[in-house]
Each structure stands twice: as C-alpha cells, then as structure tokens.
GROMACS .gro file of C-alpha atoms in nm:
model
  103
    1UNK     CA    1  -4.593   6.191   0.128
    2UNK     CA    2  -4.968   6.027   0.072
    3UNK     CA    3  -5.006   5.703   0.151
    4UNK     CA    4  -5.044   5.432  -0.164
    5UNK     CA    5  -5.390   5.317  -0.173
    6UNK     CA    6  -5.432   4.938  -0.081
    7UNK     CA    7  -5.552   4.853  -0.424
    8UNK     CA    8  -5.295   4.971  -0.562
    9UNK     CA    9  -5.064   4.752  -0.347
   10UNK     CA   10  -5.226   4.464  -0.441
   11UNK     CA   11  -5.225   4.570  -0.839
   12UNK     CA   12  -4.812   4.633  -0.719
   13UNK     CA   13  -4.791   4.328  -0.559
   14UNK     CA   14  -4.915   4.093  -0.847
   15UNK     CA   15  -4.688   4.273  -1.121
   16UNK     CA   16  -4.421   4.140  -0.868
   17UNK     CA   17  -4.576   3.789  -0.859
   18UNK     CA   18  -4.617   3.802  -1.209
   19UNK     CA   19  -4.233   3.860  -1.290
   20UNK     CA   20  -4.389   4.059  -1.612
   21UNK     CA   21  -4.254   4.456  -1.696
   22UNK     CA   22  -3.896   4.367  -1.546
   23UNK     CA   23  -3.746   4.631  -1.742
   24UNK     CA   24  -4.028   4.878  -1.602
   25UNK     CA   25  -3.912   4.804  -1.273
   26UNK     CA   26  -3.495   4.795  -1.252
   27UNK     CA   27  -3.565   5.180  -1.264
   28UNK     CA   28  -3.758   5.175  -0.929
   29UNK     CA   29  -3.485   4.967  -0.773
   30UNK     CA   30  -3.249   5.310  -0.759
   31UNK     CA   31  -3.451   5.380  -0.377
   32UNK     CA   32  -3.207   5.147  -0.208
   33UNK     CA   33  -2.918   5.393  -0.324
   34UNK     CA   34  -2.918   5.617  -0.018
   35UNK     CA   35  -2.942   5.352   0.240
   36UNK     CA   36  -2.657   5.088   0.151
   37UNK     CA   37  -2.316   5.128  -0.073
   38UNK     CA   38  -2.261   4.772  -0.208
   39UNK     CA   39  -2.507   4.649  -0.476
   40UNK     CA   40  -2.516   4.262  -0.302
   41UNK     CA   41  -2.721   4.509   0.028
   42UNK     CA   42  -2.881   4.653  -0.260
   43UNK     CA   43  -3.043   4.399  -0.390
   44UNK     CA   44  -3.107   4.202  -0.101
   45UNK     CA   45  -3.343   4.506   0.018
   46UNK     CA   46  -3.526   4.557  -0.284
   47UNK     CA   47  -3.565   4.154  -0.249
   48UNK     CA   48  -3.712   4.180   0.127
   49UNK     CA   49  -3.929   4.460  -0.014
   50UNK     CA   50  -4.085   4.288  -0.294
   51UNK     CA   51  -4.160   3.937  -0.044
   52UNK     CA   52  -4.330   4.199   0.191
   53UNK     CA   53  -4.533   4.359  -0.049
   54UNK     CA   54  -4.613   4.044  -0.224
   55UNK     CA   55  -4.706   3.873   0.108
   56UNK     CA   56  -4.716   4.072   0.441
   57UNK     CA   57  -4.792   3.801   0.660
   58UNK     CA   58  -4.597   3.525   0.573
   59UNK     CA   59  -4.253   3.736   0.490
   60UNK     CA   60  -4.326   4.007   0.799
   61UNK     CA   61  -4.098   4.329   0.801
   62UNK     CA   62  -3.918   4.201   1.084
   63UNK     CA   63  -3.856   3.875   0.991
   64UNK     CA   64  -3.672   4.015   0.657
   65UNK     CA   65  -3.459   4.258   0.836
   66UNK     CA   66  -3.347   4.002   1.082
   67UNK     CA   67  -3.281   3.737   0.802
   68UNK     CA   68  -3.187   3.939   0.521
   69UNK     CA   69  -2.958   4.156   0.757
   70UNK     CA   70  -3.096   4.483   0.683
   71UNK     CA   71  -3.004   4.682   0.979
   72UNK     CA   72  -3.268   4.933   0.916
   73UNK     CA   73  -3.579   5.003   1.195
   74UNK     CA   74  -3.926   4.841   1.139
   75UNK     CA   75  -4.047   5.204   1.028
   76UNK     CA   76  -3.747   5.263   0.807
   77UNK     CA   77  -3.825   4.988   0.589
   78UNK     CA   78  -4.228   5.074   0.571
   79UNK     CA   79  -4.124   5.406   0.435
   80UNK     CA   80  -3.922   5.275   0.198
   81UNK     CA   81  -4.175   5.011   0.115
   82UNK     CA   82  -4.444   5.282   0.022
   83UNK     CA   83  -4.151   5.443  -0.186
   84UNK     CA   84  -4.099   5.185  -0.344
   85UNK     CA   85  -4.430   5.100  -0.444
   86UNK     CA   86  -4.531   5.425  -0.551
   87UNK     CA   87  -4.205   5.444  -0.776
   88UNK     CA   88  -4.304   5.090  -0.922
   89UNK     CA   89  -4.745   5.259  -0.917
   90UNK     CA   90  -4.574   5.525  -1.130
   91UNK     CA   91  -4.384   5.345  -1.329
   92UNK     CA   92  -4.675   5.114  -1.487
   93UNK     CA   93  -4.878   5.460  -1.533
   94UNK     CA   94  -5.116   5.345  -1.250
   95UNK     CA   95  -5.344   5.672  -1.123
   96UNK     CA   96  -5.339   5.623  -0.748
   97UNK     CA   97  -5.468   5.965  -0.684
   98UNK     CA   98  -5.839   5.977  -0.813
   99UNK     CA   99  -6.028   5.633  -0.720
  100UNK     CA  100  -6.370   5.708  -0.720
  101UNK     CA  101  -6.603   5.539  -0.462
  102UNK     CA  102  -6.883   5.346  -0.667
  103UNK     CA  103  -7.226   5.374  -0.534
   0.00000   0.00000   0.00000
C-alpha cells in the first residue's frame, strides 16, 4: 500500500474540520468493520481517527487509544489511519498519485 502524500492529509484533514461532504464520507467509515463488532467501538474509532488526522500533536495516537479505549497497537491504528484517509482522498476524487514537483 503507498503511502498518502502529506498534502493530501492536510486537504483530508480540513474536509474533516470543515464538517462539509458528510454524506461523501459515512461511506469511508465501513474500515472500522473488521476491527470491532458493535457500532458505539465503531464510531468511537473513526472519531479518534479523524482528531488524529485533524491534529497529530495535540490528539496523539496514543493518547486516543488509551482514552477512547481502542485496544489496538500504535501501528495498528496508523495503518488504519492511512486507510482511512485514502478511502476519504478517493472519495472527494482527489489524485494523490501524480503531484508534480514545480520548478
């Protein structure tokens, strides 16, 4: 799996912010499916991941799993991070695959 580009995390990151293209984005909420049964762990994944992505420093990975209860390793939840917002890149048609460098 390639890694997202970090401009498109922070394009991901204010759509999140934002709040806007909601109904864009309940599809990309079906990654937390595999990991936990009951939609109440469900959603307070997909929460943790969107604080993360929206601010890394101030909401760190292991804060959230400790306080959100997550029971998932540090490198679990980064891999569903970038899944996450490459489903949510995707879903907003955003081309993460051929940034040209300016010169």
């Amino acid at each position: 799996m390639k890694r997202i580009p970090n401009w498109a995390v922070k394009i991901v990151s204010g759509i999140l912010e934002s709040g806007q293209q909601k109904e864009k984005l309940k599809d990309c909420d079906n990654i937390a499916n595999s990991l936990y049964t009951t939609q109440e762990q469900r959603n307070r994944f997909i929460h943790a991941l969107q604080l993360n992505i929206i601010n890394r420093k101030k909401y760190s990975a292991l804060y959230l799993i400790r306080i959100y209860d997550l029971n998932i390793s540090e490198k679990t939840f980064f891999r569903y991070k970038e899944r996450y917002c490459q489903s949510i890149a995707k879903s907003i048609e955003l081309n993460c695959e051929n940034k040209q460098k300016l010169t």
